[in-house]
Coordinates of C-alpha atoms in Angstrom, one line a residue:
X1 CA 11.0 21.4 -6.2
X2 CA 11.1 24.1 -8.8
X3 CA 11.5 23.0 -12.3
X4 CA 10.7 19.4 -11.4
X5 CA 7.0 20.3 -10.9
X6 CA 6.7 20.6 -14.8
X7 CA 7.7 17.0 -15.0
X8 CA 5.1 16.0 -12.4
X9 CA 2.4 18.0 -14.2
X10 CA 3.3 16.2 -17.5
X11 CA 3.0 12.8 -15.9
X12 CA -0.3 13.8 -14.2
X13 CA -1.7 15.1 -17.5
X14 CA -0.6 11.9 -19.3
X15 CA -2.2 9.6 -16.6
X16 CA -5.4 11.7 -16.7
X17 CA -5.5 11.5 -20.5
X18 CA -5.1 7.8 -20.6
X19 CA -7.7 7.3 -17.9
X20 CA -10.3 9.5 -19.5
X21 CA -9.5 8.0 -22.9
X22 CA -10.0 4.4 -21.7
X23 CA -13.4 5.3 -20.0
X24 CA -14.6 7.2 -23.1
X25 CA -13.5 4.4 -25.4
X26 CA -15.4 1.9 -23.3
X27 CA -18.6 4.0 -23.5
X28 CA -18.3 4.3 -27.3
X29 CA -17.4 0.5 -27.9
X30 CA -20.3 -0.6 -25.5
X31 CA -22.7 1.5 -27.5
X32 CA -21.4 0.9 -31.0
X33 CA -24.5 -1.0 -32.1
X34 CA -26.8 1.8 -30.6
X35 CA -24.7 4.5 -32.3
X36 CA -25.0 2.4 -35.7
X37 CA -28.8 2.3 -35.1
X38 CA -29.0 6.1 -34.6
X39 CA -27.1 6.6 -37.8
X40 CA -29.7 4.4 -39.6
X41 CA -32.5 6.5 -38.1
X42 CA -30.9 9.6 -39.7
X43 CA -29.1 11.2 -36.9
X44 CA -25.9 13.1 -38.0
X45 CA -22.5 12.4 -36.5
X46 CA -22.7 15.8 -34.6
X47 CA -26.1 14.9 -33.0
X48 CA -24.7 11.5 -32.0
X49 CA -21.7 13.0 -30.5
X50 CA -23.9 15.2 -28.5
X51 CA -25.8 12.2 -27.2
X52 CA -22.7 10.3 -26.2
X53 CA -20.0 12.9 -25.5
X54 CA -22.0 15.8 -23.9
X55 CA -23.0 13.7 -20.7
X56 CA -19.4 12.6 -20.4
X57 CA -18.2 16.1 -20.8
X58 CA -20.5 17.4 -18.1
X59 CA -19.4 14.7 -15.6
X60 CA -15.8 15.5 -16.3
X61 CA -16.3 19.2 -15.6
X62 CA -18.3 18.4 -12.4
X63 CA -15.6 16.1 -11.2
X64 CA -12.9 18.5 -11.9
X65 CA -14.5 21.2 -10.1
X66 CA -15.6 19.1 -7.2
X67 CA -12.1 17.5 -6.8
X68 CA -10.5 20.9 -6.0
X69 CA -11.7 21.3 -2.3
X70 CA -11.1 17.6 -1.8
X71 CA -7.5 17.8 -3.1
X72 CA -6.9 20.9 -1.0
X73 CA -8.1 19.2 2.2
X74 CA -5.9 16.0 1.7
X75 CA -2.8 17.9 0.7
X76 CA -3.2 20.2 3.7
X77 CA -3.4 17.3 6.0
X78 CA -0.4 15.7 4.3
X79 CA 1.6 18.9 4.6
X80 CA 0.9 19.4 8.2
X81 CA 1.7 15.7 8.9
X82 CA 5.1 16.1 7.3
X83 CA 5.8 19.4 8.9
X84 CA 5.1 18.0 12.4
X85 CA 7.0 14.9 12.0
X86 CA 10.1 15.7 10.1
X87 CA 10.9 19.5 10.5
X88 CA 11.7 21.5 13.3
X89 CA 10.5 24.8 11.7
X90 CA 7.2 25.9 10.2
X91 CA 6.3 26.8 6.6
X92 CA 2.9 28.0 6.0
X93 CA 0.6 26.2 3.6
X94 CA -0.6 28.2 0.6
X95 CA -2.0 27.4 -2.7
X96 CA -2.4 30.3 -5.1
X97 CA -5.8 30.7 -6.7
X98 CA -4.2 30.6 -10.2
X99 CA -3.1 27.0 -9.6
X100 CA -6.9 25.9 -9.6
X101 CA -7.4 27.7 -12.9
X102 CA -4.3 26.0 -14.3
X103 CA -5.5 22.7 -13.0
X104 CA -9.0 23.2 -14.6
X105 CA -7.7 24.3 -17.9
X106 CA -5.2 21.4 -18.2
X107 CA -8.0 18.9 -17.3
X108 CA -10.6 20.5 -19.7
X109 CA -8.1 20.8 -22.5
X110 CA -6.9 17.2 -22.1
X111 CA -10.6 16.1 -22.2
X112 CA -11.2 18.2 -25.3
X113 CA -8.4 16.3 -27.1
X114 CA -9.8 13.0 -25.9
X115 CA -13.3 13.9 -26.9
X116 CA -12.1 14.9 -30.5
X117 CA -10.4 11.4 -30.8
X118 CA -13.6 9.7 -29.6
X119 CA -15.7 11.7 -32.0
X120 CA -13.5 10.5 -34.8
X121 CA -14.4 6.9 -33.7
X122 CA -18.1 7.7 -33.7
X123 CA -17.7 8.9 -37.3
X124 CA -16.1 5.6 -38.3
X125 CA -18.9 3.3 -36.8
X126 CA -20.6 1.9 -39.9
X127 CA -24.4 1.7 -40.2
X128 CA -24.2 -1.9 -41.0
X129 CA -23.0 -2.9 -37.5
X130 CA -26.5 -2.6 -36.0
X131 CA -28.0 -4.8 -38.9
X132 CA -25.3 -7.4 -38.3
X133 CA -26.0 -7.4 -34.5
X134 CA -29.7 -7.7 -35.2
X135 CA -29.2 -10.6 -37.6
X136 CA -27.0 -12.5 -35.2
X137 CA -29.6 -12.0 -32.4
X138 CA -32.4 -13.2 -34.5
X139 CA -30.4 -16.3 -35.7
X140 CA -29.5 -17.2 -32.1
X141 CA -33.2 -16.9 -31.1
X142 CA -34.3 -19.0 -34.0
X143 CA -31.7 -21.8 -33.1
X144 CA -33.4 -22.1 -29.7
X145 CA -36.8 -22.4 -31.2

């Protein structure tokens, strides 16, 4: 496919970036009041970023590395199936080792961009949000009494 693979790479990276961004955004938004409370307790933005972004970063790296053998296995099966069904000749299946390095660097680099964007969101969460949430919760409990 030659030069068309660069287009496929671009779309794959874009889809990966959107997926990781949505998942990271969900984590930050669901924990906004907890992040606000940690700011009230005196944690810096860097420490809060480590609390919320470091575990996600580790999972992303583990998933990237563990997906390589799974991807290789399924692509090999697809390749053999296509070779047996639609072609009369035979082409050997080979994936160059530098492809795995390229995939890891693209995935990790994309995640670094998303993590930087999410860190900016963590910085923008105000300290007052935890107090507002606490106030709403207490008023709701008092209404039931």
